PDB file of C-alpha atoms and ligand atoms in Angstrom:
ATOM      1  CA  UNK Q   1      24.571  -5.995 -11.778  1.00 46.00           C
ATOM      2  CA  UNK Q   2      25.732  -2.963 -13.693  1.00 46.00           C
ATOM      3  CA  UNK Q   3      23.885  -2.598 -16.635  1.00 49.00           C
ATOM      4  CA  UNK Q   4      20.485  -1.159 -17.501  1.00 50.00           C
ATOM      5  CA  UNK Q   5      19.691  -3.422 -20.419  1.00 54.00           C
ATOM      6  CA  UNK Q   6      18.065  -6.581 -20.101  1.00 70.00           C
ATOM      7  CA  UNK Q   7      16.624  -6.772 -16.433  1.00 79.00           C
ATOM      8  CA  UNK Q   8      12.840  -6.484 -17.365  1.00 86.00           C
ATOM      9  CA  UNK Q   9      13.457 -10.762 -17.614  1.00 85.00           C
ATOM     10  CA  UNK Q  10      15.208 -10.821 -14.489  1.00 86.00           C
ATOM     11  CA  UNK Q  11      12.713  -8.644 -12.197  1.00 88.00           C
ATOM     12  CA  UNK Q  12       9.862 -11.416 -13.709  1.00 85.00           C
ATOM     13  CA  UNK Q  13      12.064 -13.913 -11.875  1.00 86.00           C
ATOM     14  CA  UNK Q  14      12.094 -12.431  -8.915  1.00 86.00           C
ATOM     15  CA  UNK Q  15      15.343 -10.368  -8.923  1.00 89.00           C
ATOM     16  CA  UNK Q  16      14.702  -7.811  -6.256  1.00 94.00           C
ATOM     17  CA  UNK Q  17      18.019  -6.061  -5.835  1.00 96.00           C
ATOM     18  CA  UNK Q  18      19.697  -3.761  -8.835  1.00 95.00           C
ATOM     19  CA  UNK Q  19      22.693  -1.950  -8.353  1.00 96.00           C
ATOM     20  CA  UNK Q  20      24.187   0.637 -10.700  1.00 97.00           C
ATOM     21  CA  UNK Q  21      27.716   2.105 -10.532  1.00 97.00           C
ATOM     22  CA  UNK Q  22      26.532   5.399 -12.008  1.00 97.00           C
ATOM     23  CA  UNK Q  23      22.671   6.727 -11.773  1.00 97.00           C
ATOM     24  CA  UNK Q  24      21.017   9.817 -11.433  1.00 97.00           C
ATOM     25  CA  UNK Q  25      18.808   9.316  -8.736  1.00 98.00           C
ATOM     26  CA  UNK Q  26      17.964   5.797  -7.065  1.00 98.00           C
ATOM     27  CA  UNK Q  27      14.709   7.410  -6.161  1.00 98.00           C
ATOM     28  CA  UNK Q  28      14.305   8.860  -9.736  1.00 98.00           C
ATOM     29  CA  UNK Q  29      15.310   5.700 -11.174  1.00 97.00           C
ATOM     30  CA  UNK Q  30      12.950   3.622  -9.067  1.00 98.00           C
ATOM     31  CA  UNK Q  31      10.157   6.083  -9.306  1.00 97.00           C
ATOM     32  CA  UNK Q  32      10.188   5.524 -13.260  1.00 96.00           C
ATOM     33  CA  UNK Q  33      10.602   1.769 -12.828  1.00 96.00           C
ATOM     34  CA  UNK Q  34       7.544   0.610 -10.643  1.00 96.00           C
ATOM     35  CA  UNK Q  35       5.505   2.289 -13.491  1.00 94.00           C
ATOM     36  CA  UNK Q  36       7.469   0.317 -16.038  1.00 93.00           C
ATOM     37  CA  UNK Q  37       7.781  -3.209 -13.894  1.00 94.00           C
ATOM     38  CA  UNK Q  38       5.865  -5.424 -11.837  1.00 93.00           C
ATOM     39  CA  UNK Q  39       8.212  -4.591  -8.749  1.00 95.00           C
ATOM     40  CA  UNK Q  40       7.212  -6.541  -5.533  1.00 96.00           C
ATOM     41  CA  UNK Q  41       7.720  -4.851  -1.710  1.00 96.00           C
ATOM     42  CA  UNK Q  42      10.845  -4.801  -0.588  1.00 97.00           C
ATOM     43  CA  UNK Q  43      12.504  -3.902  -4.058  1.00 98.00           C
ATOM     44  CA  UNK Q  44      16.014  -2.156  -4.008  1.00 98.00           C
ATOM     45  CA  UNK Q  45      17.777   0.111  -6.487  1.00 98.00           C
ATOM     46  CA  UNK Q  46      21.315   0.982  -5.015  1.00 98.00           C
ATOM     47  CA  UNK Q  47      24.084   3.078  -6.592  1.00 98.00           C
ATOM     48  CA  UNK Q  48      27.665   3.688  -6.267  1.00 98.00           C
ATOM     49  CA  UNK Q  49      27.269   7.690  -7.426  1.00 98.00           C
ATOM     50  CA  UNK Q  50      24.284   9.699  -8.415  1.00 98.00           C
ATOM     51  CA  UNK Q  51      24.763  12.628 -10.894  1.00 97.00           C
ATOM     52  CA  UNK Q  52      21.604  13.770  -9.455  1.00 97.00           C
ATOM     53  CA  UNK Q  53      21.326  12.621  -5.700  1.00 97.00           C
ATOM     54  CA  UNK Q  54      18.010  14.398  -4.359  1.00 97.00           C
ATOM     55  CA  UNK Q  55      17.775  15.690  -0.357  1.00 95.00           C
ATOM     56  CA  UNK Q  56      14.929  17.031   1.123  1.00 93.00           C
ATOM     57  CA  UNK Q  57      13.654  20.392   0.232  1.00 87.00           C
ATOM     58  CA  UNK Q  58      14.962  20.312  -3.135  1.00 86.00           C
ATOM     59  CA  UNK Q  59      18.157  20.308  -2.130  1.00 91.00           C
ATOM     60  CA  UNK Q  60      21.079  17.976  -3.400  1.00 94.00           C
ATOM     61  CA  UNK Q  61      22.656  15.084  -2.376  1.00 96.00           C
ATOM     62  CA  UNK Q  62      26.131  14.639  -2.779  1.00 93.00           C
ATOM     63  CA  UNK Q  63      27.988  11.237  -2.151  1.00 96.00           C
ATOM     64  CA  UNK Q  64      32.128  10.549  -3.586  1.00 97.00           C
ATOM     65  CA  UNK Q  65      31.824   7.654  -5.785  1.00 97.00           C
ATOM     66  CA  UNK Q  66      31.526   4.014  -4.027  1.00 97.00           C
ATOM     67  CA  UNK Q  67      31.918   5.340  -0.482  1.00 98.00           C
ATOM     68  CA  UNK Q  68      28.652   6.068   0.656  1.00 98.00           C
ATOM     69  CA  UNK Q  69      25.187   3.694   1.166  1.00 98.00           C
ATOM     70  CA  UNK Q  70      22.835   5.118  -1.601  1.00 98.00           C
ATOM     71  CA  UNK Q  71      19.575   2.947  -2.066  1.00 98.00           C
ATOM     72  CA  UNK Q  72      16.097   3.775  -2.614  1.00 98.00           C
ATOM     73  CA  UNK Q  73      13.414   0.678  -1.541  1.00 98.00           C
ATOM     74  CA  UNK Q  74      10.012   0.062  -2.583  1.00 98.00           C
ATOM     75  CA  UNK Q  75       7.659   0.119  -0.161  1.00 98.00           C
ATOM     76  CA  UNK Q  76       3.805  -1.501  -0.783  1.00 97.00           C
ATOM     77  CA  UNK Q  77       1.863  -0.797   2.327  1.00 94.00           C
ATOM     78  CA  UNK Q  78      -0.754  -3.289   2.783  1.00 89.00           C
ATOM     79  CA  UNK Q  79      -3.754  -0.700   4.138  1.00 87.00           C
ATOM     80  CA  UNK Q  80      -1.972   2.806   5.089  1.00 91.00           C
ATOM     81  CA  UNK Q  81      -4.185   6.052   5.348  1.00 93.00           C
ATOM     82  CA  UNK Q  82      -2.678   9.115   4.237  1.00 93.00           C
ATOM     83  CA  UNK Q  83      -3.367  10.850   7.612  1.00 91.00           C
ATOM     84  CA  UNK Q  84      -1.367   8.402   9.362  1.00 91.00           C
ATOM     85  CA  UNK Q  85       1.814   8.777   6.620  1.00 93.00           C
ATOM     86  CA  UNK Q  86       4.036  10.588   9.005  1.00 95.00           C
ATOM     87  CA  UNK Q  87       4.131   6.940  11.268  1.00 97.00           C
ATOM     88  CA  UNK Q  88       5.846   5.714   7.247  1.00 97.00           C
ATOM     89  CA  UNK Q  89       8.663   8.337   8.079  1.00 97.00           C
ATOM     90  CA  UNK Q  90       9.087   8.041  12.204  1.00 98.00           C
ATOM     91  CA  UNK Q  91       9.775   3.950  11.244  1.00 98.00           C
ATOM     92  CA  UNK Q  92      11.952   4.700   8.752  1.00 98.00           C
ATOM     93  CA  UNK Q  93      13.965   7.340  10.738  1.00 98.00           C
ATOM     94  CA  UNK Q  94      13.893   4.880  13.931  1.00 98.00           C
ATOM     95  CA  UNK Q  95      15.197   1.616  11.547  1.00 98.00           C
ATOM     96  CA  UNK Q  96      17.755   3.858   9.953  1.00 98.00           C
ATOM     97  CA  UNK Q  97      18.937   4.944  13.432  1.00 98.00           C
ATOM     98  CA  UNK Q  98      18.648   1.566  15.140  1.00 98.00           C
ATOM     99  CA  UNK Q  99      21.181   0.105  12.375  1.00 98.00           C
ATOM    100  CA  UNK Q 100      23.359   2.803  12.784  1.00 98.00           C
ATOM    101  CA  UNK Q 101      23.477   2.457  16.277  1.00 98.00           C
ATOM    102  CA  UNK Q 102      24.144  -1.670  16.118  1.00 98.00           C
ATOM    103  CA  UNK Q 103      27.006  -0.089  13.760  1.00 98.00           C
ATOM    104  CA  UNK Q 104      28.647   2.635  16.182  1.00 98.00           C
ATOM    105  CA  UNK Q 105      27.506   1.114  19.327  1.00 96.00           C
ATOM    106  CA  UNK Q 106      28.042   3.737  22.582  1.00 93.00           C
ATOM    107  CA  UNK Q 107      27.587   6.463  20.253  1.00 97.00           C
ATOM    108  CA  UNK Q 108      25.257   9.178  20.821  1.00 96.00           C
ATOM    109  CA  UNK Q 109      22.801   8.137  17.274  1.00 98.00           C
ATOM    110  CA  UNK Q 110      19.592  10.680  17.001  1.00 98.00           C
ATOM    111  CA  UNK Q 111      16.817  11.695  15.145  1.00 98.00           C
ATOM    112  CA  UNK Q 112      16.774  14.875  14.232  1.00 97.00           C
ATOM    113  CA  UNK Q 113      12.655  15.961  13.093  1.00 97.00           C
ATOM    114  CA  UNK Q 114      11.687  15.229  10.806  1.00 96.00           C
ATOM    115  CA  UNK Q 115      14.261  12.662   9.649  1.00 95.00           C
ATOM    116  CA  UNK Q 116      17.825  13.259   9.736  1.00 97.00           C
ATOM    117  CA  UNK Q 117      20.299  10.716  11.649  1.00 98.00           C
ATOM    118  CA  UNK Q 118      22.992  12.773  14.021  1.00 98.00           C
ATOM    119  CA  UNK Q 119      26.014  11.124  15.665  1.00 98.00           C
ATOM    120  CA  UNK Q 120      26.619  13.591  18.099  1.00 95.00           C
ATOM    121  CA  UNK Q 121      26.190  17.356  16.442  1.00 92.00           C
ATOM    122  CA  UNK Q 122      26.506  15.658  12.854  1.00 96.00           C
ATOM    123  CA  UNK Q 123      24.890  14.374  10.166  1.00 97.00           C
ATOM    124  CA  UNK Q 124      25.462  10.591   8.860  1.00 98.00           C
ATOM    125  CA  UNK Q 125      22.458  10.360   6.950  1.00 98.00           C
ATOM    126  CA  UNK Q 126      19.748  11.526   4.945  1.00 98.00           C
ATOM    127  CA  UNK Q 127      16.244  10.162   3.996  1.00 98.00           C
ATOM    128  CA  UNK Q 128      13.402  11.586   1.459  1.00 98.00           C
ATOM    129  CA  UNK Q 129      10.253   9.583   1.080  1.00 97.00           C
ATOM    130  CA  UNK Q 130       8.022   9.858  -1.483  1.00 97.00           C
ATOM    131  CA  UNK Q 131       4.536   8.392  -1.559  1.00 96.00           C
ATOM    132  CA  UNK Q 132       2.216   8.181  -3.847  1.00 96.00           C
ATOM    133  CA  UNK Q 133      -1.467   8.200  -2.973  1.00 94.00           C
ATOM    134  CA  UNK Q 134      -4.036   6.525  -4.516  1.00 92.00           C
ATOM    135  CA  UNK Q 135      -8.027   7.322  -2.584  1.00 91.00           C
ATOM    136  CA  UNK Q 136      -6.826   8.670   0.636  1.00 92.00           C
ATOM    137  CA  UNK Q 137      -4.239   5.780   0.834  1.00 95.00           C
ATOM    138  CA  UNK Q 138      -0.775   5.329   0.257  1.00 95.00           C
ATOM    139  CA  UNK Q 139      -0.441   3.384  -2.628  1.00 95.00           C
ATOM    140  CA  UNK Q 140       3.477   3.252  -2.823  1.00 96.00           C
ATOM    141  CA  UNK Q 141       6.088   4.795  -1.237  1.00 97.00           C
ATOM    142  CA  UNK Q 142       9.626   5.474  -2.658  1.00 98.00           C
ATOM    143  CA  UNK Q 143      12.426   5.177   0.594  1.00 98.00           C
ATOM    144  CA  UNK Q 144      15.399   6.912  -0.233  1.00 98.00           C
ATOM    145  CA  UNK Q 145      17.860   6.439   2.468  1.00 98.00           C
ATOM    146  CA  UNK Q 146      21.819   7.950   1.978  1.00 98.00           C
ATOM    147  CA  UNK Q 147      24.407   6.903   4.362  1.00 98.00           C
ATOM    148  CA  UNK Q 148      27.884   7.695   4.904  1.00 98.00           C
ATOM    149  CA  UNK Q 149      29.757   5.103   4.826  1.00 98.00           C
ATOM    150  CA  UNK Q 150      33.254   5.592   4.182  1.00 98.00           C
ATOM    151  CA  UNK Q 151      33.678   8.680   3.163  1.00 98.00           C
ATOM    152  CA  UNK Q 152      35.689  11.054   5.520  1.00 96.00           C
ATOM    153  CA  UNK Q 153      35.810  14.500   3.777  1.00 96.00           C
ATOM    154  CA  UNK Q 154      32.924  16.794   3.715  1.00 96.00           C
ATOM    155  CA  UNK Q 155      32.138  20.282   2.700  1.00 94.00           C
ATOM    156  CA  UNK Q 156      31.954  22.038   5.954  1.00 93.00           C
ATOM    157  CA  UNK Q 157      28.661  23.874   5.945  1.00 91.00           C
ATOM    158  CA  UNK Q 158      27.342  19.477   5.287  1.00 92.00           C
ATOM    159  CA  UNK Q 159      27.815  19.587   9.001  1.00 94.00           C
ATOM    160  CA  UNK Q 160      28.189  15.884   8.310  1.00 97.00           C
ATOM    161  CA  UNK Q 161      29.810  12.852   9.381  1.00 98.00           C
ATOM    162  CA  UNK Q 162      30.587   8.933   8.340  1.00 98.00           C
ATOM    163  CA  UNK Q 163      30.435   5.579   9.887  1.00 98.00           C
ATOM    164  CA  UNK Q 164      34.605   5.665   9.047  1.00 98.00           C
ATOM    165  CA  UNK Q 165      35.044   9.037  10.801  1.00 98.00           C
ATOM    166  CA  UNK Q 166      33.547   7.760  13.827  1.00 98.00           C
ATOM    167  CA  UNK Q 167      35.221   4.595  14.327  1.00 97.00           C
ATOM    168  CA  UNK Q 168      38.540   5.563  12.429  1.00 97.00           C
ATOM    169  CA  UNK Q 169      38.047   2.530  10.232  1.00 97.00           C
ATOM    170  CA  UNK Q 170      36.266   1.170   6.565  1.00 97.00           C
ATOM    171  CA  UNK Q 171      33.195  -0.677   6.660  1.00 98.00           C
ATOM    172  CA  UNK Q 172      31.489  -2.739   3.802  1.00 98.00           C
ATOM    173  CA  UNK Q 173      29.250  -1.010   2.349  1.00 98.00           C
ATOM    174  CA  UNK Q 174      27.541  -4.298   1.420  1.00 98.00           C
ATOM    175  CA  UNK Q 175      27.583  -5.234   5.275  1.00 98.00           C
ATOM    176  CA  UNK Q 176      26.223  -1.685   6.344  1.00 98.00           C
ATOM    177  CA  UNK Q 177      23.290  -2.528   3.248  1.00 98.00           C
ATOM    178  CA  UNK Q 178      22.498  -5.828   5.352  1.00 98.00           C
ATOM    179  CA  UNK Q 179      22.375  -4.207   8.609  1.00 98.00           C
ATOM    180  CA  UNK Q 180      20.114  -1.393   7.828  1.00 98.00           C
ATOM    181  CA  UNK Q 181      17.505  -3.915   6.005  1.00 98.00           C
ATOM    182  CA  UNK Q 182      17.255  -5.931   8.928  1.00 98.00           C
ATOM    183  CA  UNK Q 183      16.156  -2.812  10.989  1.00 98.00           C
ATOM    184  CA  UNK Q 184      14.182  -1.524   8.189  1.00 98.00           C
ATOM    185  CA  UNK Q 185      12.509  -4.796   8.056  1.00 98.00           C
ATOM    186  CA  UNK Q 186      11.594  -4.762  11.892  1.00 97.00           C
ATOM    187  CA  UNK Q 187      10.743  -1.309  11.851  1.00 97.00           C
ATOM    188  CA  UNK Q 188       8.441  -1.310   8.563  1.00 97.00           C
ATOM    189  CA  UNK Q 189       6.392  -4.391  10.224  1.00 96.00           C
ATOM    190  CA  UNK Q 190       5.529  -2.578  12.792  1.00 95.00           C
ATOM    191  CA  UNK Q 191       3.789  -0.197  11.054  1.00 95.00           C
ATOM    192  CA  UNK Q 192       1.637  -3.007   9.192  1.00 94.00           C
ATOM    193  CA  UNK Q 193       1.018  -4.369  12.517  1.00 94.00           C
ATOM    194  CA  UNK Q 194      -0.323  -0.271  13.179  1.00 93.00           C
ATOM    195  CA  UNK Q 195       1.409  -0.384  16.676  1.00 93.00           C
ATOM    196  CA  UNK Q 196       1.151   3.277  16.348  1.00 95.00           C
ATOM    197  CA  UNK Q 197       2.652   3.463  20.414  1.00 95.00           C
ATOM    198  CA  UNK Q 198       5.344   1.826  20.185  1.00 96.00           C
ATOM    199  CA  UNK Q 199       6.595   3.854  17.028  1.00 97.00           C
ATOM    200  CA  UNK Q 200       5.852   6.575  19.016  1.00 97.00           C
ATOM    201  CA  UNK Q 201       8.146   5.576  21.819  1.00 97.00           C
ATOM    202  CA  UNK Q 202      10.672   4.754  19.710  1.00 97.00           C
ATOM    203  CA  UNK Q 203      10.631   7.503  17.693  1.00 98.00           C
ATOM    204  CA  UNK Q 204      10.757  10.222  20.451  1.00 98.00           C
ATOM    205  CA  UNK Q 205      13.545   8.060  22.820  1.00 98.00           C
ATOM    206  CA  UNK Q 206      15.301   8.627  19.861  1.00 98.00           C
ATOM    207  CA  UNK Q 207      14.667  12.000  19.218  1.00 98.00           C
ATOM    208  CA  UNK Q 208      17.002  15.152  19.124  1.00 96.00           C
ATOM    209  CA  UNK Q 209      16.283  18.268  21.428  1.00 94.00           C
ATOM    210  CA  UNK Q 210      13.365  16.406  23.117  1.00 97.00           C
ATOM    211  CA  UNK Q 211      12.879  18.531  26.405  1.00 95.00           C
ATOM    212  CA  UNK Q 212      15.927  20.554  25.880  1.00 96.00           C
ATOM    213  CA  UNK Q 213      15.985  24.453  25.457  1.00 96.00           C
ATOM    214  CA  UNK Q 214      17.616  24.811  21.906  1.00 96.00           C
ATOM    215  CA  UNK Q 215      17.331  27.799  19.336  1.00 96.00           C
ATOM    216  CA  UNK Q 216      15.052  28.206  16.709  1.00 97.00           C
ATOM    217  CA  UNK Q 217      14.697  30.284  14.005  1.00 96.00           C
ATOM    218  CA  UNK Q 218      11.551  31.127  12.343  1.00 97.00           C
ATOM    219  CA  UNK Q 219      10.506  34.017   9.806  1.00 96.00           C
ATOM    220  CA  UNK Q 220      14.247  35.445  10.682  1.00 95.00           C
ATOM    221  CA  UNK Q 221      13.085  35.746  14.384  1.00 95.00           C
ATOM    222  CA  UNK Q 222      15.490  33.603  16.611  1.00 95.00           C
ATOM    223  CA  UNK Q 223      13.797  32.527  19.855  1.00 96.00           C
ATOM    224  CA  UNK Q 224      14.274  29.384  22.467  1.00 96.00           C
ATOM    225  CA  UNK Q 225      12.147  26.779  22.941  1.00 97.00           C
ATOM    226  CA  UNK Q 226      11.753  22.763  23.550  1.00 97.00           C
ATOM    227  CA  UNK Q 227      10.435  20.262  21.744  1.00 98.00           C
ATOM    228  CA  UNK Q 228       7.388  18.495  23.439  1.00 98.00           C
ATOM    229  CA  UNK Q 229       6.541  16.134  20.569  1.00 97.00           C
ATOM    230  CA  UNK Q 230       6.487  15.388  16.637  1.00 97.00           C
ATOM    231  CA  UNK Q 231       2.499  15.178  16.301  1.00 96.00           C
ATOM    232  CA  UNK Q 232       0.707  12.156  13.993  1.00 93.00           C
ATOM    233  CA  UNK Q 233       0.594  14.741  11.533  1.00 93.00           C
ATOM    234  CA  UNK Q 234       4.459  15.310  11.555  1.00 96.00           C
ATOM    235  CA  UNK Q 235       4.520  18.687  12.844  1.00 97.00           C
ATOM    236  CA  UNK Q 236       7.092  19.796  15.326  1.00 98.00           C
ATOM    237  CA  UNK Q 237       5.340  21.119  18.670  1.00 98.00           C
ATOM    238  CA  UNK Q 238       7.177  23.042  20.570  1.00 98.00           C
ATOM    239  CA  UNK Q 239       6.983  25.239  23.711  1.00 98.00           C
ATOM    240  CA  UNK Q 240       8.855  28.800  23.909  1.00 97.00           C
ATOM    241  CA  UNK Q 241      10.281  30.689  27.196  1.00 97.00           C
ATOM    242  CA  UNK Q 242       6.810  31.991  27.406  1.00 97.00           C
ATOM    243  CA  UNK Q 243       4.693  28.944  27.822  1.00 98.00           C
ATOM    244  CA  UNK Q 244       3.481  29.358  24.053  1.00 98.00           C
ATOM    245  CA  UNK Q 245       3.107  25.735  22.034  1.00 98.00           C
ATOM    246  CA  UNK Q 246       3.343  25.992  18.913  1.00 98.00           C
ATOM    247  CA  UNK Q 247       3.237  23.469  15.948  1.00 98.00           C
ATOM    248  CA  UNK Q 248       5.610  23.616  12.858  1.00 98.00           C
ATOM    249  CA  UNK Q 249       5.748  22.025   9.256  1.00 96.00           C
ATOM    250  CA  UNK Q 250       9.604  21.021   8.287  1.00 94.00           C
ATOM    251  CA  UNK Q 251       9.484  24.405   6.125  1.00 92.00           C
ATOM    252  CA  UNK Q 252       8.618  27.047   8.748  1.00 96.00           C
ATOM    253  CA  UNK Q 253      11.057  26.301  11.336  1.00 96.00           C
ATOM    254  CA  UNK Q 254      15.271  25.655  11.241  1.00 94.00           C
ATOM    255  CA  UNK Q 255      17.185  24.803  14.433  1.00 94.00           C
ATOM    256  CA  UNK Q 256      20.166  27.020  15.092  1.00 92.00           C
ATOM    257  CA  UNK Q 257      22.955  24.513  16.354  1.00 84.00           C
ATOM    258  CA  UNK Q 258      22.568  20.961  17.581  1.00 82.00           C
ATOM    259  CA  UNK Q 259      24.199  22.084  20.753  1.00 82.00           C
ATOM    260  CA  UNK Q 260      21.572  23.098  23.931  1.00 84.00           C
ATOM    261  CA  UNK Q 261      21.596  26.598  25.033  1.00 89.00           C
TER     262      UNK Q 261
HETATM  263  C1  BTN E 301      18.247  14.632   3.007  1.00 79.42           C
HETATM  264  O1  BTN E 301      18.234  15.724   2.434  1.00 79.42           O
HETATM  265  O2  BTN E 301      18.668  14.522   4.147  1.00 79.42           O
HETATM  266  C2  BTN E 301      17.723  13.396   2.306  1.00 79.42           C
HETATM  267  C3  BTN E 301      18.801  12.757   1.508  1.00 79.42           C
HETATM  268  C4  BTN E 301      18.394  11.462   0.831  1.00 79.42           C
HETATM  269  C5  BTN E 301      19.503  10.933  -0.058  1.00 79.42           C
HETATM  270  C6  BTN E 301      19.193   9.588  -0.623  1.00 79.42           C
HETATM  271  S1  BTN E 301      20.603   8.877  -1.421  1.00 79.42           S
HETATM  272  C7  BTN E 301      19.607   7.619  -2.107  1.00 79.42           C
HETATM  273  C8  BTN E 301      18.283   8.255  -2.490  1.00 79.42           C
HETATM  274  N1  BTN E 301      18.336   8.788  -3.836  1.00 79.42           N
HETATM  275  C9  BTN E 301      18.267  10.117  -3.862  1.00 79.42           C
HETATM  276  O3  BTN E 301      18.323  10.819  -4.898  1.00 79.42           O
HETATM  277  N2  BTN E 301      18.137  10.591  -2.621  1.00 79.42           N
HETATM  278  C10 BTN E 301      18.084   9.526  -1.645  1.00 79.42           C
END
């Protein structure tokens, strides 16, 4: 469906999918709508291009037109306490890299903290939750989730990297949609079930740099260190040459290269 008008009547049927060719944001766009509309869990606004794709730390997303997997879903937790949000973004990170790895299997598929997905040294894709908290719960929460699909040029400092580049040829975008709900499914009801160790697990087998020496940089001081774990909270702990552990928020700290020291 490509047009904006008339799917108020639709969504009170119990359409749950709508896909644009152009949009700004699919998180923008879906952010406006749950005000607007009586949207049930699960709904999906998905876009060929965004004029105004949104990363993390207001940076921006870019995506060539009808290439890439650009969706935002709704997600309605049933009970979810906002101290326990950063579980929310370790499921989505470990569904999103679970369906990439059914896609590339005997790749090398990571999570790189807080939420990136790395084949190898590269990026394939993005994520940026938003939730929206309502009396110390999370009310609603906005999953934004980019992909690259098909698209095999990038802007070199993007680091990045597509499902096409890695297996040399196109996928359906549709398909790689399909595939990624499934996990996202699985992964999302474990968190209602609150099997907080097992996301955990997941999560951190998953996880890029865990227990290897990588650099750092923080306040413009470079230094080594490991990671020892991605706390409830969301912080990166880490441990330095010295012995010191120290925890992070996704602002104070950048990793130098992907690549081990
Ligand atoms: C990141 O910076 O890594 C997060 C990127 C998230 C991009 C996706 S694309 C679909 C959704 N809509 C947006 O505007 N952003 C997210």
């Amino acid at each position: 469906m490509d047009s904006r008008l008339n799917f108020s009547g639709k969504i009170a049927q119990g359409l749950n999918h709508l896909h644009f060719k152009s949009i700004s944001s699919t998180n923008d766009f879906l952010e406006d709508l749950v005000l607007k509309e009586n949207l049930k869990n699960g709904f999906v606004i998905s876009a060929d291009f965004q004029t105004m794709g949104r990363g993390m730390l207001n940076n921006s997303w870019f995506s060539e037109s009808g290439k890439n997997l650009l969706f935002s879903r709704l997600y309605l937790p049933n009970h979810l306490e906002v101290q326990f949000q950063f579980f929310l973004s370790k499921v989505v990170a470990s569904g999103v890299r679970n369906g990439i790895q059914q896609l590339l299997p005997g790749e090398n598929v990571k999570i790189k903290w807080p939420n990136d997905i790395y084949v190898n040294t590269k990026k394939i894709a993005g994520i940026l939750i938003k939730n929206h908290l309502k009396n110390k719960s999370i009310q609603q929460s906005i999953l934004g989730i980019g992909i690259n699909v098909n698209q095999q040029h990038f802007p070199a400092e993007l680091n990045a990297t597509s499902i096409a580049t890695q297996t040399g040829k196109y996928s359906s975008v549709n398909q790689v949609f399909d595939i990624i709900s499934e996990h996202l499914d699985e992964a999302l009801g474990r968190l209602e079930l609150a099997n907080y160790e097992f996301i955990n697990k997941n999560y951190h087998d998953n996880l890029l740099g865990l227990g290897t020496w990588m650099t750092y940089l923080h306040r413009g001081h470079s230094f080594e260190a490991k990671i020892l774990e991605v706390t409830a909270e969301g912080q990166l702990l880490l441990e330095d040459r010295y012995g010191k552990k120290t925890g992070y928020e996704v602002k104070e700290i950048a990793l130098v290269s992907v690549q081990p020291v």
